[in-house]
PDB file with SEQRES, HELIX, SHEET and CRYST1 records, atoms N, CA, C and O in Angstrom:
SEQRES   1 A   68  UNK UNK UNK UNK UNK UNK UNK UNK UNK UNK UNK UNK UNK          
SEQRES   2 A   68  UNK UNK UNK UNK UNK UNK UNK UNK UNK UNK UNK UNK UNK          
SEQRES   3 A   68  UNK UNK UNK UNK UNK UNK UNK UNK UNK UNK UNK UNK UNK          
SEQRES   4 A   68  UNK UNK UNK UNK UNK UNK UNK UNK UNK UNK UNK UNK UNK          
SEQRES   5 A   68  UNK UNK UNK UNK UNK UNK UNK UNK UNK UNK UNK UNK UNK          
SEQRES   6 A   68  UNK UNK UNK                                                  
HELIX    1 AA1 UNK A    2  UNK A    8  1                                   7    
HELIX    2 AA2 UNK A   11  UNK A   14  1                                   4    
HELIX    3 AA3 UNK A   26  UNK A   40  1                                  15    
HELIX    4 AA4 UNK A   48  UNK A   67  1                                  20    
CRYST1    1.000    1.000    1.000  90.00  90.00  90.00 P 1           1          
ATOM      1  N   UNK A   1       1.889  -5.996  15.030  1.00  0.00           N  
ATOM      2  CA  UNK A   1       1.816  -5.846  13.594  1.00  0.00           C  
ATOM      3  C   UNK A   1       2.328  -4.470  13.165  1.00  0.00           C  
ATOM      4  O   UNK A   1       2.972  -4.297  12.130  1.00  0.00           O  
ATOM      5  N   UNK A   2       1.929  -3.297  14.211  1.00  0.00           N  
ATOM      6  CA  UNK A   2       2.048  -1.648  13.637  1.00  0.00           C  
ATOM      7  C   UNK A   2       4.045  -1.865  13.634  1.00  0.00           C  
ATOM      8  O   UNK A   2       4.819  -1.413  12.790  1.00  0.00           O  
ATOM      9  N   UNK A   3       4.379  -2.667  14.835  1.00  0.00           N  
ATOM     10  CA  UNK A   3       5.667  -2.707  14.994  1.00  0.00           C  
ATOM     11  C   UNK A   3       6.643  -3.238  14.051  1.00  0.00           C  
ATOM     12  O   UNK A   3       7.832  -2.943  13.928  1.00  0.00           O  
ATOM     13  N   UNK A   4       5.847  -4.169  13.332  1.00  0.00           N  
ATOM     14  CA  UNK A   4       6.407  -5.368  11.999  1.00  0.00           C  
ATOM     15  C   UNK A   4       6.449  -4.351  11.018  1.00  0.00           C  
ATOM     16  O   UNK A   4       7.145  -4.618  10.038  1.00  0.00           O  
ATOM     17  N   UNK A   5       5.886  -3.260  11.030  1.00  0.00           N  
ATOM     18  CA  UNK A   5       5.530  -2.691   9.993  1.00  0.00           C  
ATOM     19  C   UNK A   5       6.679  -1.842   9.662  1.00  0.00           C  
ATOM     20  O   UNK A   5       7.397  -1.850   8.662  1.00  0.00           O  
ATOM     21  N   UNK A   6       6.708  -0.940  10.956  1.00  0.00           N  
ATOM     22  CA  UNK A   6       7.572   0.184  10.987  1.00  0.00           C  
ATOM     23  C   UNK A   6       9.491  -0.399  11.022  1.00  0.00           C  
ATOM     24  O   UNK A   6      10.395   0.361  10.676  1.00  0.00           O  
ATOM     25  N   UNK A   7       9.732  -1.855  11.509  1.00  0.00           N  
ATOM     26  CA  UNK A   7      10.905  -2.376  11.339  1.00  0.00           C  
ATOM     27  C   UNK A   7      11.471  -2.344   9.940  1.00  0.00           C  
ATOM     28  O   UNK A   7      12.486  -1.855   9.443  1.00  0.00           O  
ATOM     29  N   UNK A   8       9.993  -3.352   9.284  1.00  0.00           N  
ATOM     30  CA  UNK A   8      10.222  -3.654   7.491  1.00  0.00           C  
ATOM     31  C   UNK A   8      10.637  -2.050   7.068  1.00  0.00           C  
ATOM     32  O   UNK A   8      11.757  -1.967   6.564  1.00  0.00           O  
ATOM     33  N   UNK A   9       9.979  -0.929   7.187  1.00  0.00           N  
ATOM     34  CA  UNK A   9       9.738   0.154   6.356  1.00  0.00           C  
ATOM     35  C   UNK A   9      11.570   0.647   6.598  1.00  0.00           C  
ATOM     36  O   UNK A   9      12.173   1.346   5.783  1.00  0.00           O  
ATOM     37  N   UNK A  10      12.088   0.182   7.676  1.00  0.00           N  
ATOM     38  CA  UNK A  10      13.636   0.684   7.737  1.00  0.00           C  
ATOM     39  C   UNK A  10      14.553  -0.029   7.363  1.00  0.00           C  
ATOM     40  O   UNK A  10      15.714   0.370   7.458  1.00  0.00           O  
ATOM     41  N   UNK A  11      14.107  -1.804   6.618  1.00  0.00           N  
ATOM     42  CA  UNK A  11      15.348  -2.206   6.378  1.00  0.00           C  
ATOM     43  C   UNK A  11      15.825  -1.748   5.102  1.00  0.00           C  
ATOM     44  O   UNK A  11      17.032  -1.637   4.889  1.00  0.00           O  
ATOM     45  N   UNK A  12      14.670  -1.386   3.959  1.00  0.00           N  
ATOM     46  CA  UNK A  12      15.485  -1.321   3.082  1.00  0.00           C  
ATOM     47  C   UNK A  12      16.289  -0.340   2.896  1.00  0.00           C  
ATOM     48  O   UNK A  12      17.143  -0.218   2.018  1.00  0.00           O  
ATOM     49  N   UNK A  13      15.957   0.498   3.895  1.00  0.00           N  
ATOM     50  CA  UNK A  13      16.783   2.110   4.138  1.00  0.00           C  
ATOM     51  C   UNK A  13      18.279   1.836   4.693  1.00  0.00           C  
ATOM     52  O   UNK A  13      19.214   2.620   4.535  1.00  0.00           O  
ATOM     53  N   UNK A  14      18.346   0.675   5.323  1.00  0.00           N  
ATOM     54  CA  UNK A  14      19.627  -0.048   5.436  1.00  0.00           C  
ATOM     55  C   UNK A  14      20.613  -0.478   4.714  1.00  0.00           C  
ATOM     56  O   UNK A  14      21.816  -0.243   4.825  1.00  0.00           O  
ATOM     57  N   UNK A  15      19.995  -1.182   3.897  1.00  0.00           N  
ATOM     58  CA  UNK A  15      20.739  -2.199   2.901  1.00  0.00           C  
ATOM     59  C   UNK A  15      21.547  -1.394   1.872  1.00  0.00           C  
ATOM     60  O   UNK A  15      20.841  -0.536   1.343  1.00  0.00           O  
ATOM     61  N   UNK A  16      23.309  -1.418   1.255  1.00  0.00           N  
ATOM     62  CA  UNK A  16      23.540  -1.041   0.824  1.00  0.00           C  
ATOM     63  C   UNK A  16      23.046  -1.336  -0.629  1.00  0.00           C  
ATOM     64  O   UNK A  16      23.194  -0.332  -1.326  1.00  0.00           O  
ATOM     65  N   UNK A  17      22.431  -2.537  -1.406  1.00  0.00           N  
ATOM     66  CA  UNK A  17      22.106  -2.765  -2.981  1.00  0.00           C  
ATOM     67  C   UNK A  17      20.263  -2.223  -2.855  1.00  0.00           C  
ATOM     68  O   UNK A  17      19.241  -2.362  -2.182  1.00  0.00           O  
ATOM     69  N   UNK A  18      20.755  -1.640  -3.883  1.00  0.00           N  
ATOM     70  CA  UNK A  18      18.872  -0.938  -4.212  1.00  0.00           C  
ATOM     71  C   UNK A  18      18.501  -2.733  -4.948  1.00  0.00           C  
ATOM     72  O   UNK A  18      19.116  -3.352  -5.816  1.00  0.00           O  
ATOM     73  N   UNK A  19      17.085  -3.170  -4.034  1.00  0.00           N  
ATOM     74  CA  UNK A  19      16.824  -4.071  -4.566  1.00  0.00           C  
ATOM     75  C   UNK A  19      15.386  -4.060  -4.244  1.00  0.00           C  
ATOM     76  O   UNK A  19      15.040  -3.377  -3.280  1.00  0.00           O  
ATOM     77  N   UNK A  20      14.418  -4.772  -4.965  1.00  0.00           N  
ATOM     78  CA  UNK A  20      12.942  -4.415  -4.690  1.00  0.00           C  
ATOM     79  C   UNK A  20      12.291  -5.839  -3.399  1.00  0.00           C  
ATOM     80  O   UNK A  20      11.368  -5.807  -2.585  1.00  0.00           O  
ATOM     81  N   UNK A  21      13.344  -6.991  -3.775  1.00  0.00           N  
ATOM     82  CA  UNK A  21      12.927  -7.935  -2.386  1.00  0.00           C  
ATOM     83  C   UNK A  21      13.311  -7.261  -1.078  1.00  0.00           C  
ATOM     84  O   UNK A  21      13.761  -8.082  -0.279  1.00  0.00           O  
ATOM     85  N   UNK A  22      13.292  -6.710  -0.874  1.00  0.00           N  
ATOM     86  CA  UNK A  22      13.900  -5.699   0.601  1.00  0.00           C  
ATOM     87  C   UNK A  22      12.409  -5.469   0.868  1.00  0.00           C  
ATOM     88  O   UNK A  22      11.937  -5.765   1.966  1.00  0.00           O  
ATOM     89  N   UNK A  23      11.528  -4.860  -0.273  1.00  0.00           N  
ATOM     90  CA  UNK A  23      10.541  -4.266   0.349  1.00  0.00           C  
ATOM     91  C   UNK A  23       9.271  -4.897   0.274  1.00  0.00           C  
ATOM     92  O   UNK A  23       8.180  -4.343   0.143  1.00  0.00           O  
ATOM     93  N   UNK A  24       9.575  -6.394   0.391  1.00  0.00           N  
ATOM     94  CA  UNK A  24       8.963  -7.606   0.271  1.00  0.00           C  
ATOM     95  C   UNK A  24       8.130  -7.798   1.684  1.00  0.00           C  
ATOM     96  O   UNK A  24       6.965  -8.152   1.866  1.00  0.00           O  
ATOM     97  N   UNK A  25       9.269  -7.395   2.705  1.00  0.00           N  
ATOM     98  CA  UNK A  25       8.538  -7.579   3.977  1.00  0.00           C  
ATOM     99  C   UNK A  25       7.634  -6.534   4.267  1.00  0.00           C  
ATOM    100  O   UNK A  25       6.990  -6.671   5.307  1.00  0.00           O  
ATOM    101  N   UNK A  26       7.449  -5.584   3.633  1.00  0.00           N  
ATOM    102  CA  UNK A  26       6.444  -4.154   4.335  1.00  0.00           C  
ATOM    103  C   UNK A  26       5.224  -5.138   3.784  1.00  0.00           C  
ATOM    104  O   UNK A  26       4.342  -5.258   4.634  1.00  0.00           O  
ATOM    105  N   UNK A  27       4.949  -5.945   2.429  1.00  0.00           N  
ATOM    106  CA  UNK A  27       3.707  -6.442   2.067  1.00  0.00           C  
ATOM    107  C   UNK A  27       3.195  -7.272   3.152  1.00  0.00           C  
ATOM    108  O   UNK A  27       2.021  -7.403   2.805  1.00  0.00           O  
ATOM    109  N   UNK A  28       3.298  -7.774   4.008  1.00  0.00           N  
ATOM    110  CA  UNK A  28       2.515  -8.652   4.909  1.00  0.00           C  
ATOM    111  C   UNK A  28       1.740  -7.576   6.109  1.00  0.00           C  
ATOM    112  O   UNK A  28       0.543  -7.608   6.397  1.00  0.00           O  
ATOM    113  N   UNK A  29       2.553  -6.844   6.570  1.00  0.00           N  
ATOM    114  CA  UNK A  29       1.809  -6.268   7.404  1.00  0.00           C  
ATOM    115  C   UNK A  29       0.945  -5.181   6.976  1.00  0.00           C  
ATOM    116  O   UNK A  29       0.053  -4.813   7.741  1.00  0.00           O  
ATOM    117  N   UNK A  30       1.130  -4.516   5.626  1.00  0.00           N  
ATOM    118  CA  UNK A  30       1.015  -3.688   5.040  1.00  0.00           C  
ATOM    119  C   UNK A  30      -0.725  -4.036   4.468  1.00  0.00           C  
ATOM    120  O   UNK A  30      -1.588  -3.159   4.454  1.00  0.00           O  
ATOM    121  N   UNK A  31      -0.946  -5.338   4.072  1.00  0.00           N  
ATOM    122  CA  UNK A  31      -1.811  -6.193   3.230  1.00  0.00           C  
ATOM    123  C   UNK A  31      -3.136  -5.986   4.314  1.00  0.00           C  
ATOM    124  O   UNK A  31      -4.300  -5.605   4.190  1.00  0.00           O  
ATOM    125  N   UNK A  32      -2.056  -6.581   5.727  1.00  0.00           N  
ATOM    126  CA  UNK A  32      -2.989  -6.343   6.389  1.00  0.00           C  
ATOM    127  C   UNK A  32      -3.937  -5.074   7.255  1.00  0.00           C  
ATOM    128  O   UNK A  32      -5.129  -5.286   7.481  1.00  0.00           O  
ATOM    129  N   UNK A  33      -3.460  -4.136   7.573  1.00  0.00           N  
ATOM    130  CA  UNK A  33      -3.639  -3.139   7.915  1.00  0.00           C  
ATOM    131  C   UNK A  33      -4.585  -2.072   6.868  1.00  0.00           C  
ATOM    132  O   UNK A  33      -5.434  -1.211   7.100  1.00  0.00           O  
ATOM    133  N   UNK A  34      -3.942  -2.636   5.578  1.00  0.00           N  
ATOM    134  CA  UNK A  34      -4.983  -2.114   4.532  1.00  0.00           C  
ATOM    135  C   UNK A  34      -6.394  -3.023   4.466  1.00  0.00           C  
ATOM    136  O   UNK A  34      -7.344  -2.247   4.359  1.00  0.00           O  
ATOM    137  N   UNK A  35      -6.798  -4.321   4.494  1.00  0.00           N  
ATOM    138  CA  UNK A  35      -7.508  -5.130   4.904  1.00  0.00           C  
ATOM    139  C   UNK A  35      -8.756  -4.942   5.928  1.00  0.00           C  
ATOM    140  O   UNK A  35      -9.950  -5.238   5.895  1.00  0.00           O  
ATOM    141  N   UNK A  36      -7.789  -4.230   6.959  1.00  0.00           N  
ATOM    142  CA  UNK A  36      -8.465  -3.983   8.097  1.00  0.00           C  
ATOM    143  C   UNK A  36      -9.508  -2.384   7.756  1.00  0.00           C  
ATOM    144  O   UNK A  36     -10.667  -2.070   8.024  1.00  0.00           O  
ATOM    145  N   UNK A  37      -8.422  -1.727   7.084  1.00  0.00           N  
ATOM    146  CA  UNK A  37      -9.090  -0.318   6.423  1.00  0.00           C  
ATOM    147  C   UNK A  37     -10.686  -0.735   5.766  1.00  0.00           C  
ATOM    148  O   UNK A  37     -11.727  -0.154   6.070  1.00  0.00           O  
ATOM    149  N   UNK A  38     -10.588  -1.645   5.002  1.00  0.00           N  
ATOM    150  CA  UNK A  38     -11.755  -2.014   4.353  1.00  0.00           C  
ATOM    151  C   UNK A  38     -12.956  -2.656   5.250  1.00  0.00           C  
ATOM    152  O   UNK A  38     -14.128  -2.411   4.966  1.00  0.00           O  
ATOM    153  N   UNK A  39     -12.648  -3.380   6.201  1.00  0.00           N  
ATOM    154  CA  UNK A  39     -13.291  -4.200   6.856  1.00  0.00           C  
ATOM    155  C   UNK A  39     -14.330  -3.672   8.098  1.00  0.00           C  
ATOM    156  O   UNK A  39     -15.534  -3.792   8.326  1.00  0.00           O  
ATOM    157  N   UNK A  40     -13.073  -2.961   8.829  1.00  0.00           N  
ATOM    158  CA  UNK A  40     -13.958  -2.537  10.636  1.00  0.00           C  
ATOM    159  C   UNK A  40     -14.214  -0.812  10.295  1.00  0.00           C  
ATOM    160  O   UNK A  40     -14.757  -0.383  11.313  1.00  0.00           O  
ATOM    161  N   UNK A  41     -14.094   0.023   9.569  1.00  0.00           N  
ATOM    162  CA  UNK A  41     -14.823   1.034   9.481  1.00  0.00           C  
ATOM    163  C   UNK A  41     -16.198   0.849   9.953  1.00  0.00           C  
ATOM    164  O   UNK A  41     -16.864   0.090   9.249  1.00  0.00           O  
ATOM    165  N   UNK A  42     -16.831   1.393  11.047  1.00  0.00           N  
ATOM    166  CA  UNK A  42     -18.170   1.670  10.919  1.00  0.00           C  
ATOM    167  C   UNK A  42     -19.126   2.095   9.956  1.00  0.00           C  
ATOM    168  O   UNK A  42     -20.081   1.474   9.490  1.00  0.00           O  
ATOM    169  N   UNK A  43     -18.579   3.667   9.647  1.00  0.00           N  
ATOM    170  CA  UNK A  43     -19.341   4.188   8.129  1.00  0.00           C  
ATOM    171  C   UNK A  43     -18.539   3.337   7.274  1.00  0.00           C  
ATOM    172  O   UNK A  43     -17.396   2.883   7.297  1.00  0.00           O  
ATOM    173  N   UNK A  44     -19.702   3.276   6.395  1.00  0.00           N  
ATOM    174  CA  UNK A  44     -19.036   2.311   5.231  1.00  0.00           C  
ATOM    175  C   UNK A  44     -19.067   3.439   3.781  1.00  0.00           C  
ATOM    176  O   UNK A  44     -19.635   3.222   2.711  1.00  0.00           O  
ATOM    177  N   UNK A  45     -18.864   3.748   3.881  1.00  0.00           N  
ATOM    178  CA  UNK A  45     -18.729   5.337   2.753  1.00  0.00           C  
ATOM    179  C   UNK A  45     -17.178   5.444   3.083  1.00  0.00           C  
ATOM    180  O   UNK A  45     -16.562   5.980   2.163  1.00  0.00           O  
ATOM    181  N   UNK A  46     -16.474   5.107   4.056  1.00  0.00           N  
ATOM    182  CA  UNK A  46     -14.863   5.540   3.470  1.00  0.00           C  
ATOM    183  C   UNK A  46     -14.302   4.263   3.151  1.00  0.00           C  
ATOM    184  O   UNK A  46     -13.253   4.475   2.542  1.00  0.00           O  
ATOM    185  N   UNK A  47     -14.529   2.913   3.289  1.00  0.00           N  
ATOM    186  CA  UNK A  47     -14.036   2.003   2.097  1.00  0.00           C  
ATOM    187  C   UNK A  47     -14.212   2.711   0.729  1.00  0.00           C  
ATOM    188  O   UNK A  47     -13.355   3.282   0.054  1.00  0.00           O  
ATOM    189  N   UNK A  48     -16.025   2.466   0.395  1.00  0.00           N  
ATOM    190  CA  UNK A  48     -16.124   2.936  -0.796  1.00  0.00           C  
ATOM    191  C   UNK A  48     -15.380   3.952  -1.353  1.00  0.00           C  
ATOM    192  O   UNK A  48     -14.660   3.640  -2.301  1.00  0.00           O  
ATOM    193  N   UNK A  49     -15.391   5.286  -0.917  1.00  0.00           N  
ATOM    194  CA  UNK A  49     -14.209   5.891  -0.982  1.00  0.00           C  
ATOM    195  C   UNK A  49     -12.464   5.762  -1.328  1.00  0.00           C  
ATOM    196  O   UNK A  49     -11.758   6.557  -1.948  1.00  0.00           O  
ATOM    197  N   UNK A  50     -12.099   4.487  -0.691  1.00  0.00           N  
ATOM    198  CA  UNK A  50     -10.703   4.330  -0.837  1.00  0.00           C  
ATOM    199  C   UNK A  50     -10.941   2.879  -1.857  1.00  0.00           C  
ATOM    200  O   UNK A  50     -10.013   2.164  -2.234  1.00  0.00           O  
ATOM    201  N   UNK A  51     -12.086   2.704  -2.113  1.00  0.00           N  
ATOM    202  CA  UNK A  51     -11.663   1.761  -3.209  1.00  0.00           C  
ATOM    203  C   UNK A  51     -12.324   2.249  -4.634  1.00  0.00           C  
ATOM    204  O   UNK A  51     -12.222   1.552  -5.643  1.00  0.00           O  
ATOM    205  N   UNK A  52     -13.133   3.732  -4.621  1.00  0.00           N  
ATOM    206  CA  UNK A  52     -12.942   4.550  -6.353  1.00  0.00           C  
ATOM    207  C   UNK A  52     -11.870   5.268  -6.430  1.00  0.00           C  
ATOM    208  O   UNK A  52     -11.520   5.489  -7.589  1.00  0.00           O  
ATOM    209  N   UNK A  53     -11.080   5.811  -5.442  1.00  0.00           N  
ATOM    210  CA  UNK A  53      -9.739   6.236  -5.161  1.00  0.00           C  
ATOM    211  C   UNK A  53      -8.665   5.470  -5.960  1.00  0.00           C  
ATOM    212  O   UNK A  53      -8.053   5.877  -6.948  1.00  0.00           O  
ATOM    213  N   UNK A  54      -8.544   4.127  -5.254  1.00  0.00           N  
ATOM    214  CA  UNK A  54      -7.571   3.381  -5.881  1.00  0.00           C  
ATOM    215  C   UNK A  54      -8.139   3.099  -7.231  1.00  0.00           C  
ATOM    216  O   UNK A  54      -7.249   2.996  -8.075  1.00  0.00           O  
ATOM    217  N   UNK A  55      -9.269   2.953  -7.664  1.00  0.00           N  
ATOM    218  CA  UNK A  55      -9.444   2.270  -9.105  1.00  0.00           C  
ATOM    219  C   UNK A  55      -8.964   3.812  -9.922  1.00  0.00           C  
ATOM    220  O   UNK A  55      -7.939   3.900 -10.598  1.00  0.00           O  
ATOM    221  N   UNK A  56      -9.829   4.830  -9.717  1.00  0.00           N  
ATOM    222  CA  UNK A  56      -9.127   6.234 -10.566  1.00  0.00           C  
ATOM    223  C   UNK A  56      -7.590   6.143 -10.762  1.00  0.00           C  
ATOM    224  O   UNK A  56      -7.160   6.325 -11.901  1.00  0.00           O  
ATOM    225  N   UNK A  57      -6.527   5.818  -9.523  1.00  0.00           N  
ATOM    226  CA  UNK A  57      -5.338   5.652  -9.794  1.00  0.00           C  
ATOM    227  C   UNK A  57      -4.897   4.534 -10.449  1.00  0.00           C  
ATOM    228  O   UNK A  57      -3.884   4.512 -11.147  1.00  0.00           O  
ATOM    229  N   UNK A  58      -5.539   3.712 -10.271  1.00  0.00           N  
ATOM    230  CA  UNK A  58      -5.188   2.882 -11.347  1.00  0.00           C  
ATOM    231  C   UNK A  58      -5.334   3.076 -12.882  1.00  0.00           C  
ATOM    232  O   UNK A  58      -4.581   2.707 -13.783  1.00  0.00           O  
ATOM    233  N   UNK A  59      -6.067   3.501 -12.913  1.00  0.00           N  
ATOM    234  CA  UNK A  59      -6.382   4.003 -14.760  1.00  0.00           C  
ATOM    235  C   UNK A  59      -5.498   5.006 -14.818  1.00  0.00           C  
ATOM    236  O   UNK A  59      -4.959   5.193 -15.908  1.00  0.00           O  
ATOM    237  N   UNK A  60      -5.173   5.796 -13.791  1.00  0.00           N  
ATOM    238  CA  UNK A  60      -4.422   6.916 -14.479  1.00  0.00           C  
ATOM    239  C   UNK A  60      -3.165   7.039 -14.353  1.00  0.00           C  
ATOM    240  O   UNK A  60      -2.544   8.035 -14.725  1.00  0.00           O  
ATOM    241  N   UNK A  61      -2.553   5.821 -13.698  1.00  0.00           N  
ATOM    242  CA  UNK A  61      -1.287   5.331 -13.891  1.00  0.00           C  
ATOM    243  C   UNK A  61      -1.193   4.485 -15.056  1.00  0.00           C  
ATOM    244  O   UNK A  61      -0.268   4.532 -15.867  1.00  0.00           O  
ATOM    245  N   UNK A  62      -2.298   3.622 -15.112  1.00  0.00           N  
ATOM    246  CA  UNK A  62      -2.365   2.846 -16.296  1.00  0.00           C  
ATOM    247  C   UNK A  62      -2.312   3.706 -18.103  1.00  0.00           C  
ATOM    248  O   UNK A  62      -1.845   3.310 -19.171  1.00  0.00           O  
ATOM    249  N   UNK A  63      -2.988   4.912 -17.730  1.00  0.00           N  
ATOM    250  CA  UNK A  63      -3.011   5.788 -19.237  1.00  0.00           C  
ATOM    251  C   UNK A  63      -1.939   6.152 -19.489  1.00  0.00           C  
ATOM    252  O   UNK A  63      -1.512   6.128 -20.643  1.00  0.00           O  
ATOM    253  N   UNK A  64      -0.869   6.808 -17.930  1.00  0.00           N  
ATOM    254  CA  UNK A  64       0.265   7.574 -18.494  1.00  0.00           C  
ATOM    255  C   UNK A  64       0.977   6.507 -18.952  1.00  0.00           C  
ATOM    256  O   UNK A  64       1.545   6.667 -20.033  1.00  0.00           O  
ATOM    257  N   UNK A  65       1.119   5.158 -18.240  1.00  0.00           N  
ATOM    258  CA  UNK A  65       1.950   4.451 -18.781  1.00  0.00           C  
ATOM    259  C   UNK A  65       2.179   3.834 -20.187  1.00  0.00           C  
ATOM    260  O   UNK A  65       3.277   3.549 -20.664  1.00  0.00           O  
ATOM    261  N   UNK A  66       0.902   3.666 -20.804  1.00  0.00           N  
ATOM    262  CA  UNK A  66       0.493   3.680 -21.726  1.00  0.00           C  
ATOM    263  C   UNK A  66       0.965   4.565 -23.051  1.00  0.00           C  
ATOM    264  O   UNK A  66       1.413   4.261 -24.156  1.00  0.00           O  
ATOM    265  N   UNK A  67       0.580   6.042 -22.262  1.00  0.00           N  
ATOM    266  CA  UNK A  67       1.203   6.776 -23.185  1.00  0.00           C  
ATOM    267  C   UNK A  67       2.527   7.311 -23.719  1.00  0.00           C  
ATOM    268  O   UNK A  67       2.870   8.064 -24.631  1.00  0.00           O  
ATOM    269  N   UNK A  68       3.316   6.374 -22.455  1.00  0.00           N  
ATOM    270  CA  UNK A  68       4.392   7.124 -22.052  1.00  0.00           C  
ATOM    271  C   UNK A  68       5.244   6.281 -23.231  1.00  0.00           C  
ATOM    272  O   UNK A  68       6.439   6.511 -23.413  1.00  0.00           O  
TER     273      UNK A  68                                                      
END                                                                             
């Protein structure tokens, strides 16, 4: 999977057309590995952690965009 990962992350560095399905394939292994982040931690204080993390960035991508 770490290997699926690191292939996807170089094709689109390949491809001569900037296109966003290129970076279609990093989402599968990517989904998962983040998945796993949430799941097999022992302490469970760094999920929680990486999921008020992501919600803060979300609002505050969401405001600038907003404002922008």
């Amino acid at each position: 999977l770490l290997i699926f990962l690191l292939i996807s992350i170089v094709i689109p560095f390949l491809n001569t057309q900037p296109a966003f399905s290129f970076w279609m394939f990093t989402a599968i292994p990517l989904s998962a590995l983040a998945a796993a982040a949430f799941l097999y931690p022992d302490r469970k204080w760094f999920p929680i952690v990486i999921h008020w993390g992501l919600v803060v960035l979300a609002a505050v991508m969401a405001y600038f965009y907003i404002t922008k």
